[in-house]
Amino acid sequence: MGEDRATRAEEIETLRLGLDLGATLIDTAEMYGEGRAEQLIGQAVAGRRDEAFLVSKVYPHNASREGAVAACDRSLRRLRTDRIDLYLLHWRGSVPLSETMEVFITLQQVGKIRYYGVSNLDINDMQELWTVPGGSAVATNQLLYNLARRGIEWDLLPWLRERHVLVMAYSPIEQAELAFHRKLANFARKYGMTPAQAALAWLLANDDVIVIPKTSRRERLKENLGALDHRLTTTQLAELDRLFPPPTRTRPLEML
C-alpha cells in the first residue's frame, strides 16, 4: 500500500503477475490501510475479476446485522466488484457470533459473498460457533501458523480437521524472520531452496492448509511461488520437526 507512485505501481504489478502465474487467491481486509489495500486490489484486478478469488475481512465492531452489511458494501465498492468470494470475521469481538453468522448468511443469500468464515478463533470460540445456526458452514479459520508458531497443532488444528474446516495460514514466514533463521537457512541450503521456500513448503505439505504469504514485490512473489517446486519428503519433514518442535501442551492462541 505504498503512498508514492512507484511503490504503488510495483504492488499492482505484483498482484497482476500473481494472477498471470496462477496465484489467484488475494487476501485483504477493511482494516488494512483502512480500506486502501482493497482499493489497490480493485485497481489491480480490474478487467480480470473472474481470475481472482478475493478474500476480505470485517472488523469485529462492524460484524453486527447493520454494521456488516454496510462494511461489506464499502469493501465491494473499494474492490470494484459485485461479490466477495470469501468474507471473514477478522477476530472475536463483542458482537455475538450468532448475529454475525446470521448476517453472513444473509449476505450470501443476496449474492454479495460466496462463502464465509472466521479468523483468529481459538478452539473454545469454534466450539461455541458450532452451536449457532450457520456456524458449522464456515469455510475456513484464518490463523497465525508457521514453523515458529505451531501451537494450533495441539488441539485446534485436529478439531478443525475433524470437521473439514480449512486453515488459512497467515504470516507463514513469520514477518520475514524465518527467511533469516540460521538453522532454517542451513536446512534450505542443503536441499537447494531458500529459507522462505522451505517455510512455505512445510505448510504446503498439508492438503488442508492454504498459505497466504505477503509480498509487494514481483521478485519475492516468484521466490514464494518457487516453494511449489519443493515437495518435502517425510525425512525432510522430520528434520524440520527437530529444528522446530511441535507443541507438547495446549497454548493460548497466538495472533498478530
mmCIF file of C-alpha atoms in Angstrom:
data_model
loop_
_atom_site.group_PDB
_atom_site.id
_atom_site.type_symbol
_atom_site.label_atom_id
_atom_site.label_comp_id
_atom_site.label_asym_id
_atom_site.label_seq_id
_atom_site.Cartn_x
_atom_site.Cartn_y
_atom_site.Cartn_z
ATOM 1 C CA MET A 1 0.000 0.000 0.000
ATOM 2 C CA GLY A 2 2.773 2.387 -0.899
ATOM 3 C CA GLU A 3 1.987 6.081 -0.919
ATOM 4 C CA ASP A 4 4.397 7.021 -3.692
ATOM 5 C CA ARG A 5 3.546 6.278 -7.296
ATOM 6 C CA ALA A 6 6.458 3.896 -7.969
ATOM 7 C CA THR A 7 5.747 1.733 -4.923
ATOM 8 C CA ARG A 8 2.039 1.558 -5.710
ATOM 9 C CA ALA A 9 2.798 0.606 -9.318
ATOM 10 C CA GLU A 10 5.076 -2.217 -8.150
ATOM 11 C CA GLU A 11 2.387 -3.504 -5.793
ATOM 12 C CA ILE A 12 -0.205 -3.526 -8.566
ATOM 13 C CA GLU A 13 2.162 -5.258 -10.979
ATOM 14 C CA THR A 14 2.973 -7.854 -8.309
ATOM 15 C CA LEU A 15 -0.714 -8.664 -7.917
ATOM 16 C CA ARG A 16 -1.184 -8.898 -11.675
ATOM 17 C CA LEU A 17 1.883 -11.115 -12.049
ATOM 18 C CA GLY A 18 0.450 -13.385 -9.362
ATOM 19 C CA LEU A 19 -2.678 -13.821 -11.480
ATOM 20 C CA ASP A 20 -0.517 -14.495 -14.546
ATOM 21 C CA LEU A 21 1.325 -17.239 -12.642
ATOM 22 C CA GLY A 22 -1.826 -18.829 -11.233
ATOM 23 C CA ALA A 23 -1.786 -17.413 -7.703
ATOM 24 C CA THR A 24 -5.421 -16.432 -7.781
ATOM 25 C CA LEU A 25 -6.273 -16.020 -4.072
ATOM 26 C CA ILE A 26 -5.842 -12.441 -2.850
ATOM 27 C CA ASP A 27 -6.327 -11.814 0.867
ATOM 28 C CA THR A 28 -7.185 -8.420 2.311
ATOM 29 C CA ALA A 29 -9.347 -6.738 4.973
ATOM 30 C CA GLU A 30 -11.135 -3.476 5.599
ATOM 31 C CA MET A 31 -8.564 -2.905 8.358
ATOM 32 C CA TYR A 32 -5.535 -2.963 6.039
ATOM 33 C CA GLY A 33 -4.728 0.663 5.392
ATOM 34 C CA GLU A 34 -8.310 1.475 6.411
ATOM 35 C CA GLY A 35 -9.544 0.391 3.001
ATOM 36 C CA ARG A 36 -6.553 1.435 0.900
ATOM 37 C CA ALA A 37 -5.467 -2.169 0.372
ATOM 38 C CA GLU A 38 -8.886 -3.052 -1.016
ATOM 39 C CA GLN A 39 -8.744 -0.041 -3.330
ATOM 40 C CA LEU A 40 -5.346 -1.096 -4.650
ATOM 41 C CA ILE A 41 -6.549 -4.648 -5.225
ATOM 42 C CA GLY A 42 -9.624 -3.369 -7.027
ATOM 43 C CA GLN A 43 -7.363 -1.459 -9.385
ATOM 44 C CA ALA A 44 -5.064 -4.451 -9.895
ATOM 45 C CA VAL A 45 -7.826 -6.920 -10.800
ATOM 46 C CA ALA A 46 -9.795 -4.505 -12.973
ATOM 47 C CA GLY A 47 -10.707 -6.369 -16.152
ATOM 48 C CA ARG A 48 -9.551 -9.646 -14.587
ATOM 49 C CA ARG A 49 -12.019 -10.049 -11.735
ATOM 50 C CA ASP A 50 -13.068 -13.555 -12.721
ATOM 51 C CA GLU A 51 -9.449 -14.739 -12.475
ATOM 52 C CA ALA A 52 -9.194 -13.778 -8.794
ATOM 53 C CA PHE A 53 -10.571 -15.320 -5.596
ATOM 54 C CA LEU A 54 -10.977 -12.329 -3.304
ATOM 55 C CA VAL A 55 -10.907 -12.727 0.476
ATOM 56 C CA SER A 56 -11.721 -9.835 2.785
ATOM 57 C CA LYS A 57 -12.408 -9.456 6.490
ATOM 58 C CA VAL A 58 -14.791 -7.373 8.567
ATOM 59 C CA TYR A 59 -13.776 -5.602 11.778
ATOM 60 C CA PRO A 60 -15.327 -7.242 14.874
ATOM 61 C CA HIS A 61 -17.053 -3.974 15.808
ATOM 62 C CA ASN A 62 -18.650 -3.919 12.346
ATOM 63 C CA ALA A 63 -19.845 -7.526 12.497
ATOM 64 C CA SER A 64 -23.417 -6.730 13.584
ATOM 65 C CA ARG A 65 -26.571 -7.041 11.462
ATOM 66 C CA GLU A 66 -26.434 -3.485 10.184
ATOM 67 C CA GLY A 67 -22.700 -2.965 10.511
ATOM 68 C CA ALA A 68 -21.604 -5.971 8.457
ATOM 69 C CA VAL A 69 -23.926 -5.110 5.576
ATOM 70 C CA ALA A 70 -22.544 -1.570 5.433
ATOM 71 C CA ALA A 71 -18.950 -2.779 5.802
ATOM 72 C CA CYS A 72 -19.407 -5.365 3.065
ATOM 73 C CA ASP A 73 -20.862 -2.735 0.727
ATOM 74 C CA ARG A 74 -17.876 -0.469 1.358
ATOM 75 C CA SER A 75 -15.477 -3.331 0.623
ATOM 76 C CA LEU A 76 -17.341 -4.179 -2.570
ATOM 77 C CA ARG A 77 -17.038 -0.582 -3.778
ATOM 78 C CA ARG A 78 -13.337 -0.416 -2.975
ATOM 79 C CA LEU A 79 -12.681 -3.775 -4.645
ATOM 80 C CA ARG A 80 -14.747 -2.714 -7.687
ATOM 81 C CA THR A 81 -16.726 -5.934 -7.663
ATOM 82 C CA ASP A 82 -20.244 -7.221 -7.064
ATOM 83 C CA ARG A 83 -19.188 -10.099 -4.794
ATOM 84 C CA ILE A 84 -16.501 -11.137 -2.315
ATOM 85 C CA ASP A 85 -15.520 -14.779 -2.706
ATOM 86 C CA LEU A 86 -14.774 -15.346 0.990
ATOM 87 C CA TYR A 87 -15.772 -12.977 3.803
ATOM 88 C CA LEU A 88 -14.273 -13.461 7.267
ATOM 89 C CA LEU A 89 -14.828 -12.184 10.780
ATOM 90 C CA HIS A 90 -11.367 -10.740 11.473
ATOM 91 C CA TRP A 91 -11.296 -11.740 15.154
ATOM 92 C CA ARG A 92 -13.714 -12.301 18.021
ATOM 93 C CA GLY A 93 -15.341 -9.149 19.361
ATOM 94 C CA SER A 94 -18.362 -8.191 21.429
ATOM 95 C CA VAL A 95 -20.966 -8.890 18.747
ATOM 96 C CA PRO A 96 -22.494 -12.350 19.361
ATOM 97 C CA LEU A 97 -21.303 -14.999 16.918
ATOM 98 C CA SER A 98 -24.938 -15.876 16.247
ATOM 99 C CA GLU A 99 -25.611 -12.350 14.977
ATOM 100 C CA THR A 100 -22.527 -12.347 12.755
ATOM 101 C CA MET A 101 -23.432 -15.718 11.263
ATOM 102 C CA GLU A 102 -26.983 -14.505 10.649
ATOM 103 C CA VAL A 103 -25.801 -11.510 8.638
ATOM 104 C CA PHE A 104 -23.164 -13.581 6.801
ATOM 105 C CA ILE A 105 -25.914 -15.958 5.690
ATOM 106 C CA THR A 106 -27.998 -13.003 4.503
ATOM 107 C CA LEU A 107 -25.056 -11.560 2.554
ATOM 108 C CA GLN A 108 -24.533 -14.980 0.991
ATOM 109 C CA GLN A 109 -28.177 -15.349 0.059
ATOM 110 C CA VAL A 110 -28.248 -11.991 -1.755
ATOM 111 C CA GLY A 111 -25.022 -12.825 -3.607
ATOM 112 C CA LYS A 112 -22.709 -10.263 -2.046
ATOM 113 C CA ILE A 113 -20.440 -13.010 -0.683
ATOM 114 C CA ARG A 114 -19.946 -16.566 -1.918
ATOM 115 C CA TYR A 115 -18.511 -18.178 1.231
ATOM 116 C CA TYR A 116 -17.913 -17.027 4.775
ATOM 117 C CA GLY A 117 -15.572 -17.926 7.602
ATOM 118 C CA VAL A 118 -13.651 -16.657 10.607
ATOM 119 C CA SER A 119 -10.150 -15.640 11.613
ATOM 120 C CA ASN A 120 -8.226 -15.870 14.877
ATOM 121 C CA LEU A 121 -10.829 -18.009 16.658
ATOM 122 C CA ASP A 122 -9.477 -20.459 19.227
ATOM 123 C CA ILE A 123 -10.978 -23.859 19.978
ATOM 124 C CA ASN A 124 -13.424 -22.553 22.593
ATOM 125 C CA ASP A 125 -14.698 -19.955 20.129
ATOM 126 C CA MET A 126 -15.041 -22.603 17.416
ATOM 127 C CA GLN A 127 -16.938 -24.917 19.732
ATOM 128 C CA GLU A 128 -19.348 -22.087 20.514
ATOM 129 C CA LEU A 129 -19.602 -21.233 16.816
ATOM 130 C CA TRP A 130 -20.674 -24.805 16.104
ATOM 131 C CA THR A 131 -23.751 -24.334 18.309
ATOM 132 C CA VAL A 132 -25.187 -21.333 16.405
ATOM 133 C CA PRO A 133 -27.163 -21.503 13.137
ATOM 134 C CA GLY A 134 -24.806 -21.341 10.182
ATOM 135 C CA GLY A 135 -21.693 -21.706 12.288
ATOM 136 C CA SER A 136 -20.815 -25.158 11.040
ATOM 137 C CA ALA A 137 -20.878 -23.879 7.445
ATOM 138 C CA VAL A 138 -17.750 -21.742 7.832
ATOM 139 C CA ALA A 139 -15.260 -22.444 5.066
ATOM 140 C CA THR A 140 -12.093 -21.585 6.960
ATOM 141 C CA ASN A 141 -10.401 -20.283 10.082
ATOM 142 C CA GLN A 142 -7.531 -17.948 9.188
ATOM 143 C CA LEU A 143 -4.803 -18.403 11.785
ATOM 144 C CA LEU A 144 -1.221 -17.463 12.602
ATOM 145 C CA TYR A 145 0.614 -20.653 11.667
ATOM 146 C CA ASN A 146 4.208 -21.264 10.649
ATOM 147 C CA LEU A 147 7.265 -23.246 11.710
ATOM 148 C CA ALA A 148 7.831 -20.942 14.666
ATOM 149 C CA ARG A 149 4.145 -20.808 15.683
ATOM 150 C CA ARG A 150 2.852 -24.369 15.882
ATOM 151 C CA GLY A 151 0.589 -24.049 18.905
ATOM 152 C CA ILE A 152 -2.619 -24.783 16.958
ATOM 153 C CA GLU A 153 -1.380 -28.316 16.291
ATOM 154 C CA TRP A 154 -2.121 -29.383 19.863
ATOM 155 C CA ASP A 155 -5.916 -29.120 19.810
ATOM 156 C CA LEU A 156 -7.341 -26.532 17.397
ATOM 157 C CA LEU A 157 -5.934 -27.938 14.157
ATOM 158 C CA PRO A 158 -7.108 -31.517 14.876
ATOM 159 C CA TRP A 159 -10.553 -30.156 15.825
ATOM 160 C CA LEU A 160 -10.791 -28.250 12.540
ATOM 161 C CA ARG A 161 -9.594 -31.240 10.541
ATOM 162 C CA GLU A 162 -12.243 -33.490 12.048
ATOM 163 C CA ARG A 163 -14.857 -31.032 10.790
ATOM 164 C CA HIS A 164 -13.227 -30.399 7.400
ATOM 165 C CA VAL A 165 -12.585 -26.714 8.077
ATOM 166 C CA LEU A 166 -9.607 -25.427 6.115
ATOM 167 C CA VAL A 167 -6.877 -23.397 7.788
ATOM 168 C CA MET A 168 -5.563 -20.277 6.080
ATOM 169 C CA ALA A 169 -2.044 -19.775 7.435
ATOM 170 C CA TYR A 170 -1.169 -16.100 7.684
ATOM 171 C CA SER A 171 2.339 -14.796 8.319
ATOM 172 C CA PRO A 172 3.790 -18.109 7.053
ATOM 173 C CA ILE A 173 7.328 -16.707 7.074
ATOM 174 C CA GLU A 174 6.860 -15.013 10.485
ATOM 175 C CA GLN A 175 7.005 -11.489 9.034
ATOM 176 C CA ALA A 176 10.183 -12.447 7.128
ATOM 177 C CA GLU A 177 12.002 -13.576 10.299
ATOM 178 C CA LEU A 178 12.163 -17.193 9.111
ATOM 179 C CA ALA A 179 13.872 -16.010 5.927
ATOM 180 C CA PHE A 180 16.866 -15.137 8.110
ATOM 181 C CA HIS A 181 16.697 -18.026 10.587
ATOM 182 C CA ARG A 182 20.136 -19.642 10.732
ATOM 183 C CA LYS A 183 19.001 -23.251 11.212
ATOM 184 C CA LEU A 184 16.338 -22.973 8.543
ATOM 185 C CA ALA A 185 18.871 -21.369 6.199
ATOM 186 C CA ASN A 186 21.193 -24.357 6.670
ATOM 187 C CA PHE A 187 18.319 -26.754 6.000
ATOM 188 C CA ALA A 188 17.267 -24.854 2.890
ATOM 189 C CA ARG A 189 20.807 -24.660 1.522
ATOM 190 C CA LYS A 190 21.220 -28.406 1.897
ATOM 191 C CA TYR A 191 18.129 -29.063 -0.206
ATOM 192 C CA GLY A 192 18.528 -26.367 -2.833
ATOM 193 C CA MET A 193 15.878 -23.863 -1.796
ATOM 194 C CA THR A 194 15.636 -20.582 0.046
ATOM 195 C CA PRO A 195 14.592 -20.384 3.705
ATOM 196 C CA ALA A 196 11.311 -18.746 2.721
ATOM 197 C CA GLN A 197 10.601 -21.556 0.272
ATOM 198 C CA ALA A 198 11.340 -24.128 2.967
ATOM 199 C CA ALA A 199 8.924 -22.433 5.383
ATOM 200 C CA LEU A 200 6.207 -22.314 2.737
ATOM 201 C CA ALA A 201 6.834 -25.860 1.526
ATOM 202 C CA TRP A 202 6.420 -27.121 5.106
ATOM 203 C CA LEU A 203 2.922 -25.636 5.237
ATOM 204 C CA LEU A 204 2.093 -26.751 1.703
ATOM 205 C CA ALA A 205 2.775 -30.347 2.711
ATOM 206 C CA ASN A 206 -0.710 -30.219 4.287
ATOM 207 C CA ASP A 207 -3.546 -30.541 1.786
ATOM 208 C CA ASP A 208 -5.964 -28.726 4.109
ATOM 209 C CA VAL A 209 -3.790 -25.652 4.735
ATOM 210 C CA ILE A 210 -3.962 -22.580 2.485
ATOM 211 C CA VAL A 211 -0.848 -20.412 2.614
ATOM 212 C CA ILE A 212 -1.063 -16.641 2.148
ATOM 213 C CA PRO A 213 2.431 -15.094 2.142
ATOM 214 C CA LYS A 214 2.510 -11.322 1.967
ATOM 215 C CA THR A 215 4.653 -9.549 -0.596
ATOM 216 C CA SER A 216 4.594 -6.340 -2.606
ATOM 217 C CA ARG A 217 7.495 -7.172 -4.932
ATOM 218 C CA ARG A 218 7.494 -9.275 -8.081
ATOM 219 C CA GLU A 219 10.888 -10.795 -7.280
ATOM 220 C CA ARG A 220 9.672 -12.013 -3.885
ATOM 221 C CA LEU A 221 6.447 -13.300 -5.396
ATOM 222 C CA LYS A 222 8.408 -15.521 -7.797
ATOM 223 C CA GLU A 223 10.516 -16.813 -4.912
ATOM 224 C CA ASN A 224 7.415 -17.651 -2.894
ATOM 225 C CA LEU A 225 5.787 -19.482 -5.786
ATOM 226 C CA GLY A 226 9.014 -21.451 -6.185
ATOM 227 C CA ALA A 227 8.063 -23.281 -2.990
ATOM 228 C CA LEU A 228 5.622 -25.272 -5.098
ATOM 229 C CA ASP A 229 8.606 -26.913 -6.776
ATOM 230 C CA HIS A 230 9.813 -28.373 -3.469
ATOM 231 C CA ARG A 231 7.594 -31.161 -2.181
ATOM 232 C CA LEU A 232 9.148 -32.101 1.138
ATOM 233 C CA THR A 233 9.843 -35.743 1.903
ATOM 234 C CA THR A 234 8.976 -37.449 5.184
ATOM 235 C CA THR A 235 12.683 -37.292 6.065
ATOM 236 C CA GLN A 236 12.795 -33.550 5.458
ATOM 237 C CA LEU A 237 9.599 -33.004 7.453
ATOM 238 C CA ALA A 238 11.055 -34.993 10.355
ATOM 239 C CA GLU A 239 14.192 -32.870 10.188
ATOM 240 C CA LEU A 240 12.109 -29.696 10.428
ATOM 241 C CA ASP A 241 10.275 -31.184 13.416
ATOM 242 C CA ARG A 242 13.621 -31.476 15.166
ATOM 243 C CA LEU A 243 14.540 -27.903 14.298
ATOM 244 C CA PHE A 244 11.092 -26.502 15.156
ATOM 245 C CA PRO A 245 9.460 -28.936 17.596
ATOM 246 C CA PRO A 246 5.665 -29.317 17.653
ATOM 247 C CA PRO A 247 3.801 -28.299 20.829
ATOM 248 C CA THR A 248 3.731 -30.608 23.825
ATOM 249 C CA ARG A 249 0.869 -28.859 25.630
ATOM 250 C CA THR A 250 -2.018 -26.510 24.978
ATOM 251 C CA ARG A 251 -1.129 -22.877 24.428
ATOM 252 C CA PRO A 252 -3.160 -19.666 24.135
ATOM 253 C CA LEU A 253 -3.945 -18.799 20.529
ATOM 254 C CA GLU A 254 -1.283 -16.514 19.080
ATOM 255 C CA MET A 255 -2.230 -13.559 16.892
ATOM 256 C CA LEU A 256 -0.503 -10.763 15.029
#
